[in-house]
Amino acid sequence: MLANYLIGLREGLEAGLIVGILVAYLGKTGRRDLLGRLWIGIGIAVAISLGVGALLTWGPYAMTFQAQEILGGVLSLLAVAMVTWMIFWMGTHGRTLSSELRGQVDAAIERSAWAIVLLGALSVGREGVETALFVWANVAGGSDPVLGTVGALAGIATAIVIAWGISKGLVRFNLGAFFTWTGLFLILVAAGVLAYGIGDLQEASVIPGWGTPAYSLTQLIPAGGWLDTLLGGIFNFTPEPTWAQVIGWTAYVAVTMALYLVMLRRRHTAAAAPPAPAAAAAAG
């Protein structure tokens, strides 16, 4: 539940900040007449996200076991790819998000007033689809479906309240630190989803090695115990992973965490660097 809560909170806060920027900019430029169309686009994004969640939940039941496992494995890998991209995109574009969105609004108005609908749908829909896919993959990996869904919805609700408070000047906190630490946490969550997806593909005989554990931690963490349930619900932990799962988890964490830390170091260095001198320096 905690992992899904943080997923809902982070994605919901990103979407809330995007909506706040778009609404504020339309008001600032005197185009409040386009707010209705923006909200239509946001409504479409929410509907698509709910549809994706419903399709992922009930769609696979008519498939064979092998087909379900293949679909589950592929979607888990897709969820990992999307959340990884989201973590790095926010890390590199967070500082320029406002200016980029304002530029997109200007371009949309120049093309067509109805292009605002598309902008709203795409800006918010990306976050919604990512949330639906990643929460589904995490729940499918062992989290309780009801608790997982409740956790995600609670995170989104919290994000809405925080985003509203920020827009009204009632809430102040370090967004950079929030996205940095949740990014680190989500890398570990994504690694567990990756291992679960590999296990699905092994069960479907797409990847060999299913049924041969690399090691067993059942003596330390008994299956079905509270620690097993806690770690499984948050990180998709399994006490008897296969070699493919161990290699996949280790490689993903090592590479992704290293790249993420490098990105954070570069961002910190850039923020600490003194401003560049003016280009129009006096000559002679």
mmCIF file of C-alpha atoms in Angstrom:
data_model
loop_
_atom_site.group_PDB
_atom_site.id
_atom_site.type_symbol
_atom_site.label_atom_id
_atom_site.label_comp_id
_atom_site.label_asym_id
_atom_site.label_seq_id
_atom_site.Cartn_x
_atom_site.Cartn_y
_atom_site.Cartn_z
ATOM 1 C CA MET A 1 0.000 0.000 0.000
ATOM 2 C CA LEU A 2 2.861 2.397 0.819
ATOM 3 C CA ALA A 3 4.450 1.970 -2.615
ATOM 4 C CA ASN A 4 1.153 2.596 -4.391
ATOM 5 C CA TYR A 5 0.437 5.585 -2.138
ATOM 6 C CA LEU A 6 3.766 7.178 -3.081
ATOM 7 C CA ILE A 7 3.204 6.360 -6.753
ATOM 8 C CA GLY A 8 -0.216 8.027 -6.634
ATOM 9 C CA LEU A 9 1.183 10.953 -4.649
ATOM 10 C CA ARG A 10 4.119 11.593 -6.967
ATOM 11 C CA GLU A 11 2.224 11.169 -10.239
ATOM 12 C CA GLY A 12 -0.779 13.064 -8.892
ATOM 13 C CA LEU A 13 1.425 15.923 -7.746
ATOM 14 C CA GLU A 14 3.119 16.102 -11.134
ATOM 15 C CA ALA A 15 -0.283 16.215 -12.852
ATOM 16 C CA GLY A 16 -1.557 18.770 -10.329
ATOM 17 C CA LEU A 17 1.437 21.048 -10.894
ATOM 18 C CA ILE A 18 0.977 20.790 -14.662
ATOM 19 C CA VAL A 19 -2.720 21.684 -14.408
ATOM 20 C CA GLY A 20 -1.918 24.578 -12.067
ATOM 21 C CA ILE A 21 0.675 25.981 -14.475
ATOM 22 C CA LEU A 22 -1.688 25.697 -17.460
ATOM 23 C CA VAL A 23 -4.620 27.300 -15.621
ATOM 24 C CA ALA A 24 -2.478 30.134 -14.221
ATOM 25 C CA TYR A 25 -0.917 30.898 -17.594
ATOM 26 C CA LEU A 26 -4.273 31.032 -19.400
ATOM 27 C CA GLY A 27 -5.502 33.427 -16.714
ATOM 28 C CA LYS A 28 -2.348 35.553 -16.907
ATOM 29 C CA THR A 29 -2.592 35.891 -20.697
ATOM 30 C CA GLY A 30 -6.274 36.821 -20.573
ATOM 31 C CA ARG A 31 -7.471 33.600 -22.211
ATOM 32 C CA ARG A 32 -9.727 32.350 -19.452
ATOM 33 C CA ASP A 33 -12.260 31.612 -22.178
ATOM 34 C CA LEU A 34 -10.134 28.550 -23.004
ATOM 35 C CA LEU A 35 -10.286 27.084 -19.487
ATOM 36 C CA GLY A 36 -13.403 25.072 -20.336
ATOM 37 C CA ARG A 37 -11.614 23.395 -23.221
ATOM 38 C CA LEU A 38 -8.590 22.720 -21.025
ATOM 39 C CA TRP A 39 -10.825 20.984 -18.473
ATOM 40 C CA ILE A 40 -12.409 18.945 -21.274
ATOM 41 C CA GLY A 41 -8.935 17.691 -22.191
ATOM 42 C CA ILE A 42 -8.168 16.907 -18.550
ATOM 43 C CA GLY A 43 -11.468 15.022 -18.259
ATOM 44 C CA ILE A 44 -10.578 12.978 -21.335
ATOM 45 C CA ALA A 45 -7.197 12.151 -19.771
ATOM 46 C CA VAL A 46 -8.856 10.966 -16.546
ATOM 47 C CA ALA A 47 -11.345 8.820 -18.503
ATOM 48 C CA ILE A 48 -8.560 7.228 -20.556
ATOM 49 C CA SER A 49 -6.551 6.489 -17.404
ATOM 50 C CA LEU A 50 -9.562 4.832 -15.742
ATOM 51 C CA GLY A 51 -10.205 2.860 -18.935
ATOM 52 C CA VAL A 52 -6.618 1.624 -19.018
ATOM 53 C CA GLY A 53 -6.896 0.571 -15.367
ATOM 54 C CA ALA A 54 -10.171 -1.294 -16.020
ATOM 55 C CA LEU A 55 -8.752 -3.007 -19.108
ATOM 56 C CA LEU A 56 -5.665 -4.140 -17.222
ATOM 57 C CA THR A 57 -7.808 -5.424 -14.341
ATOM 58 C CA TRP A 58 -10.498 -7.348 -16.189
ATOM 59 C CA GLY A 59 -9.169 -7.787 -19.721
ATOM 60 C CA PRO A 60 -6.778 -10.745 -19.206
ATOM 61 C CA TYR A 61 -9.348 -13.079 -17.583
ATOM 62 C CA ALA A 62 -10.533 -14.440 -20.952
ATOM 63 C CA MET A 63 -6.975 -15.432 -21.931
ATOM 64 C CA THR A 64 -5.134 -18.699 -21.391
ATOM 65 C CA PHE A 65 -2.743 -18.982 -18.440
ATOM 66 C CA GLN A 66 0.314 -18.746 -20.666
ATOM 67 C CA ALA A 67 -1.090 -15.718 -22.490
ATOM 68 C CA GLN A 68 -1.879 -14.045 -19.150
ATOM 69 C CA GLU A 69 1.662 -14.616 -17.937
ATOM 70 C CA ILE A 70 3.170 -13.261 -21.154
ATOM 71 C CA LEU A 71 0.898 -10.214 -21.050
ATOM 72 C CA GLY A 72 1.674 -9.661 -17.373
ATOM 73 C CA GLY A 73 5.402 -9.921 -17.983
ATOM 74 C CA VAL A 74 5.394 -7.588 -20.974
ATOM 75 C CA LEU A 75 3.221 -4.996 -19.218
ATOM 76 C CA SER A 76 5.436 -5.164 -16.127
ATOM 77 C CA LEU A 77 8.495 -4.437 -18.269
ATOM 78 C CA LEU A 78 6.599 -1.599 -19.965
ATOM 79 C CA ALA A 79 5.630 -0.188 -16.555
ATOM 80 C CA VAL A 80 9.273 -0.255 -15.458
ATOM 81 C CA ALA A 81 10.344 1.504 -18.651
ATOM 82 C CA MET A 82 7.681 4.211 -18.239
ATOM 83 C CA VAL A 83 8.351 4.923 -14.573
ATOM 84 C CA THR A 84 12.118 4.980 -15.189
ATOM 85 C CA TRP A 85 11.635 7.471 -18.014
ATOM 86 C CA MET A 86 9.350 9.532 -15.757
ATOM 87 C CA ILE A 87 11.945 9.651 -12.959
ATOM 88 C CA PHE A 88 14.700 10.909 -15.270
ATOM 89 C CA TRP A 89 12.408 13.236 -17.244
ATOM 90 C CA MET A 90 11.275 14.986 -14.084
ATOM 91 C CA GLY A 91 14.855 15.167 -12.850
ATOM 92 C CA THR A 92 16.054 16.895 -16.017
ATOM 93 C CA HIS A 93 12.972 18.977 -16.900
ATOM 94 C CA GLY A 94 11.613 19.916 -13.471
ATOM 95 C CA ARG A 95 13.338 23.308 -13.449
ATOM 96 C CA THR A 96 12.087 24.232 -16.936
ATOM 97 C CA LEU A 97 8.653 22.601 -16.723
ATOM 98 C CA SER A 98 6.792 25.889 -16.310
ATOM 99 C CA SER A 99 8.442 27.599 -19.279
ATOM 100 C CA GLU A 100 8.001 24.518 -21.487
ATOM 101 C CA LEU A 101 4.288 24.320 -20.699
ATOM 102 C CA ARG A 102 3.811 28.035 -21.355
ATOM 103 C CA GLY A 103 5.469 27.596 -24.739
ATOM 104 C CA GLN A 104 3.171 24.671 -25.513
ATOM 105 C CA VAL A 105 0.118 26.761 -24.586
ATOM 106 C CA ASP A 106 1.248 29.570 -26.916
ATOM 107 C CA ALA A 107 1.833 27.090 -29.744
ATOM 108 C CA ALA A 108 -1.564 25.434 -29.166
ATOM 109 C CA ILE A 109 -3.393 28.787 -29.254
ATOM 110 C CA GLU A 110 -1.642 29.682 -32.514
ATOM 111 C CA ARG A 111 -2.732 26.417 -34.146
ATOM 112 C CA SER A 112 -6.309 26.234 -32.886
ATOM 113 C CA ALA A 113 -8.256 27.040 -29.740
ATOM 114 C CA TRP A 114 -9.291 23.375 -29.620
ATOM 115 C CA ALA A 115 -5.631 22.365 -29.514
ATOM 116 C CA ILE A 116 -5.853 23.268 -25.814
ATOM 117 C CA VAL A 117 -8.064 20.189 -25.402
ATOM 118 C CA LEU A 118 -5.319 18.001 -26.854
ATOM 119 C CA LEU A 119 -2.665 19.706 -24.716
ATOM 120 C CA GLY A 120 -4.661 19.086 -21.539
ATOM 121 C CA ALA A 121 -5.345 15.473 -22.491
ATOM 122 C CA LEU A 122 -1.712 14.690 -23.304
ATOM 123 C CA SER A 123 -0.167 16.593 -20.381
ATOM 124 C CA VAL A 124 -2.323 14.906 -17.745
ATOM 125 C CA GLY A 125 -3.018 11.642 -19.591
ATOM 126 C CA ARG A 126 0.644 10.661 -19.581
ATOM 127 C CA GLU A 127 0.723 10.805 -15.779
ATOM 128 C CA GLY A 128 -2.597 8.949 -15.508
ATOM 129 C CA VAL A 129 -1.612 6.086 -17.810
ATOM 130 C CA GLU A 130 1.759 5.736 -16.058
ATOM 131 C CA THR A 131 -0.030 5.563 -12.706
ATOM 132 C CA ALA A 132 -2.579 2.979 -13.896
ATOM 133 C CA LEU A 133 0.063 0.752 -15.465
ATOM 134 C CA PHE A 134 2.573 0.909 -12.624
ATOM 135 C CA VAL A 135 -0.014 0.449 -9.870
ATOM 136 C CA TRP A 136 -1.460 -2.526 -11.747
ATOM 137 C CA ALA A 137 1.988 -4.069 -12.168
ATOM 138 C CA ASN A 138 2.781 -3.559 -8.487
ATOM 139 C CA VAL A 139 -0.550 -5.027 -7.371
ATOM 140 C CA ALA A 140 -0.169 -7.971 -9.756
ATOM 141 C CA GLY A 141 3.224 -8.659 -8.201
ATOM 142 C CA GLY A 142 1.773 -9.509 -4.828
ATOM 143 C CA SER A 143 0.170 -6.451 -3.230
ATOM 144 C CA ASP A 144 -3.382 -6.789 -1.961
ATOM 145 C CA PRO A 145 -5.566 -5.430 -4.821
ATOM 146 C CA VAL A 146 -7.947 -3.553 -2.530
ATOM 147 C CA LEU A 147 -5.216 -2.042 -0.362
ATOM 148 C CA GLY A 148 -3.116 -1.254 -3.422
ATOM 149 C CA THR A 149 -5.970 0.589 -5.114
ATOM 150 C CA VAL A 150 -6.896 2.414 -1.914
ATOM 151 C CA GLY A 151 -3.264 3.414 -1.435
ATOM 152 C CA ALA A 152 -2.991 4.819 -4.967
ATOM 153 C CA LEU A 153 -6.293 6.726 -4.655
ATOM 154 C CA ALA A 154 -5.236 8.101 -1.267
ATOM 155 C CA GLY A 155 -1.955 9.272 -2.784
ATOM 156 C CA ILE A 156 -3.769 10.985 -5.653
ATOM 157 C CA ALA A 157 -6.221 12.624 -3.233
ATOM 158 C CA THR A 158 -3.318 13.885 -1.113
ATOM 159 C CA ALA A 159 -1.624 15.219 -4.231
ATOM 160 C CA ILE A 160 -4.754 17.127 -5.244
ATOM 161 C CA VAL A 161 -4.934 18.777 -1.826
ATOM 162 C CA ILE A 162 -1.215 19.669 -1.881
ATOM 163 C CA ALA A 163 -1.369 21.002 -5.451
ATOM 164 C CA TRP A 164 -4.397 23.127 -4.563
ATOM 165 C CA GLY A 165 -2.608 24.420 -1.465
ATOM 166 C CA ILE A 166 0.484 25.305 -3.502
ATOM 167 C CA SER A 167 -1.605 27.169 -6.097
ATOM 168 C CA LYS A 168 -3.241 29.205 -3.304
ATOM 169 C CA GLY A 169 0.028 29.840 -1.490
ATOM 170 C CA LEU A 170 -1.125 27.840 1.535
ATOM 171 C CA VAL A 171 1.415 24.998 1.255
ATOM 172 C CA ARG A 172 5.158 25.379 0.943
ATOM 173 C CA PHE A 173 7.659 22.538 0.857
ATOM 174 C CA ASN A 174 10.760 21.535 -1.054
ATOM 175 C CA LEU A 175 9.441 19.947 -4.265
ATOM 176 C CA GLY A 176 12.982 19.233 -5.447
ATOM 177 C CA ALA A 177 13.771 17.141 -2.377
ATOM 178 C CA PHE A 178 10.405 15.381 -2.648
ATOM 179 C CA PHE A 179 10.950 14.290 -6.247
ATOM 180 C CA THR A 180 14.583 13.372 -5.534
ATOM 181 C CA TRP A 181 13.809 11.017 -2.635
ATOM 182 C CA THR A 182 10.690 9.496 -4.203
ATOM 183 C CA GLY A 183 12.767 8.898 -7.330
ATOM 184 C CA LEU A 184 15.263 6.862 -5.319
ATOM 185 C CA PHE A 185 12.451 4.899 -3.698
ATOM 186 C CA LEU A 186 10.674 4.223 -7.007
ATOM 187 C CA ILE A 187 13.867 2.821 -8.526
ATOM 188 C CA LEU A 188 13.750 0.050 -5.901
ATOM 189 C CA VAL A 189 10.017 -0.457 -6.451
ATOM 190 C CA ALA A 190 10.547 -0.633 -10.216
ATOM 191 C CA ALA A 191 13.318 -3.197 -9.744
ATOM 192 C CA GLY A 192 10.853 -5.425 -7.893
ATOM 193 C CA VAL A 193 8.272 -5.022 -10.678
ATOM 194 C CA LEU A 194 10.988 -5.924 -13.200
ATOM 195 C CA ALA A 195 11.822 -9.094 -11.270
ATOM 196 C CA TYR A 196 8.120 -9.973 -11.117
ATOM 197 C CA GLY A 197 7.778 -9.445 -14.889
ATOM 198 C CA ILE A 198 10.771 -11.692 -15.533
ATOM 199 C CA GLY A 199 9.154 -14.353 -13.335
ATOM 200 C CA ASP A 200 5.929 -14.123 -15.379
ATOM 201 C CA LEU A 201 7.857 -14.616 -18.615
ATOM 202 C CA GLN A 202 9.685 -17.560 -17.074
ATOM 203 C CA GLU A 203 6.391 -19.156 -16.024
ATOM 204 C CA ALA A 204 5.219 -18.773 -19.623
ATOM 205 C CA SER A 205 8.467 -20.468 -20.821
ATOM 206 C CA VAL A 206 9.534 -17.344 -22.721
ATOM 207 C CA ILE A 207 12.629 -17.083 -20.509
ATOM 208 C CA PRO A 208 14.203 -20.311 -19.172
ATOM 209 C CA GLY A 209 15.022 -21.083 -15.560
ATOM 210 C CA TRP A 210 11.648 -21.053 -13.792
ATOM 211 C CA GLY A 211 11.491 -23.335 -10.758
ATOM 212 C CA THR A 212 15.224 -23.183 -10.029
ATOM 213 C CA PRO A 213 15.834 -20.613 -7.281
ATOM 214 C CA ALA A 214 19.190 -18.887 -7.041
ATOM 215 C CA TYR A 215 18.955 -18.996 -3.232
ATOM 216 C CA SER A 216 16.364 -19.270 -0.489
ATOM 217 C CA LEU A 217 15.708 -16.810 2.329
ATOM 218 C CA THR A 218 12.708 -18.651 3.724
ATOM 219 C CA GLN A 219 14.597 -19.465 6.920
ATOM 220 C CA LEU A 220 15.154 -15.758 7.584
ATOM 221 C CA ILE A 221 11.899 -14.480 6.041
ATOM 222 C CA PRO A 222 9.203 -17.185 6.250
ATOM 223 C CA ALA A 223 6.752 -17.189 3.363
ATOM 224 C CA GLY A 224 3.452 -15.623 4.404
ATOM 225 C CA GLY A 225 4.956 -13.940 7.466
ATOM 226 C CA TRP A 226 4.556 -10.250 8.216
ATOM 227 C CA LEU A 227 8.001 -9.322 6.879
ATOM 228 C CA ASP A 228 7.465 -11.300 3.683
ATOM 229 C CA THR A 229 4.079 -9.602 3.235
ATOM 230 C CA LEU A 230 5.513 -6.147 3.923
ATOM 231 C CA LEU A 231 8.491 -6.496 1.579
ATOM 232 C CA GLY A 232 6.382 -8.197 -1.066
ATOM 233 C CA GLY A 233 3.751 -5.467 -0.946
ATOM 234 C CA ILE A 234 6.262 -2.632 -1.255
ATOM 235 C CA PHE A 235 9.152 -4.047 -3.302
ATOM 236 C CA ASN A 236 7.683 -7.241 -4.873
ATOM 237 C CA PHE A 237 10.182 -9.192 -2.785
ATOM 238 C CA THR A 238 10.319 -12.969 -3.166
ATOM 239 C CA PRO A 239 12.399 -15.141 -0.800
ATOM 240 C CA GLU A 240 13.254 -17.626 -3.580
ATOM 241 C CA PRO A 241 14.063 -15.702 -6.772
ATOM 242 C CA THR A 242 15.384 -17.322 -9.924
ATOM 243 C CA TRP A 243 18.776 -16.446 -11.342
ATOM 244 C CA ALA A 244 17.165 -14.408 -14.108
ATOM 245 C CA GLN A 245 15.255 -12.380 -11.519
ATOM 246 C CA VAL A 246 18.379 -11.801 -9.429
ATOM 247 C CA ILE A 247 20.431 -10.733 -12.443
ATOM 248 C CA GLY A 248 17.646 -8.492 -13.761
ATOM 249 C CA TRP A 249 17.039 -6.830 -10.377
ATOM 250 C CA THR A 250 20.755 -6.290 -9.686
ATOM 251 C CA ALA A 251 21.564 -4.964 -13.150
ATOM 252 C CA TYR A 252 18.596 -2.577 -13.143
ATOM 253 C CA VAL A 253 19.368 -1.148 -9.688
ATOM 254 C CA ALA A 254 23.102 -0.835 -10.388
ATOM 255 C CA VAL A 255 22.713 0.928 -13.744
ATOM 256 C CA THR A 256 19.655 3.048 -12.971
ATOM 257 C CA MET A 257 20.815 4.124 -9.523
ATOM 258 C CA ALA A 258 24.259 5.065 -10.851
ATOM 259 C CA LEU A 259 22.784 7.149 -13.679
ATOM 260 C CA TYR A 260 20.315 8.766 -11.292
ATOM 261 C CA LEU A 261 23.034 9.750 -8.819
ATOM 262 C CA VAL A 262 25.151 11.154 -11.656
ATOM 263 C CA MET A 263 22.165 13.212 -12.797
ATOM 264 C CA LEU A 264 21.629 14.527 -9.266
ATOM 265 C CA ARG A 265 25.311 15.431 -8.938
ATOM 266 C CA ARG A 266 25.302 17.309 -12.242
ATOM 267 C CA ARG A 267 22.122 19.127 -11.277
ATOM 268 C CA HIS A 268 23.629 20.114 -7.923
ATOM 269 C CA THR A 269 26.839 21.280 -9.593
ATOM 270 C CA ALA A 270 24.891 23.354 -12.122
ATOM 271 C CA ALA A 271 22.792 24.925 -9.366
ATOM 272 C CA ALA A 272 25.887 25.782 -7.301
ATOM 273 C CA ALA A 273 27.844 27.240 -10.222
ATOM 274 C CA PRO A 274 28.094 31.053 -10.359
ATOM 275 C CA PRO A 275 26.066 32.724 -13.119
ATOM 276 C CA ALA A 276 27.850 33.116 -16.433
ATOM 277 C CA PRO A 277 29.142 36.597 -17.206
ATOM 278 C CA ALA A 278 27.179 38.725 -19.651
ATOM 279 C CA ALA A 279 27.895 37.948 -23.261
ATOM 280 C CA ALA A 280 28.219 41.604 -24.113
ATOM 281 C CA ALA A 281 31.487 42.170 -22.295
ATOM 282 C CA ALA A 282 33.185 45.435 -23.152
ATOM 283 C CA ALA A 283 35.922 45.119 -25.720
ATOM 284 C CA GLY A 284 38.578 47.785 -26.087
#
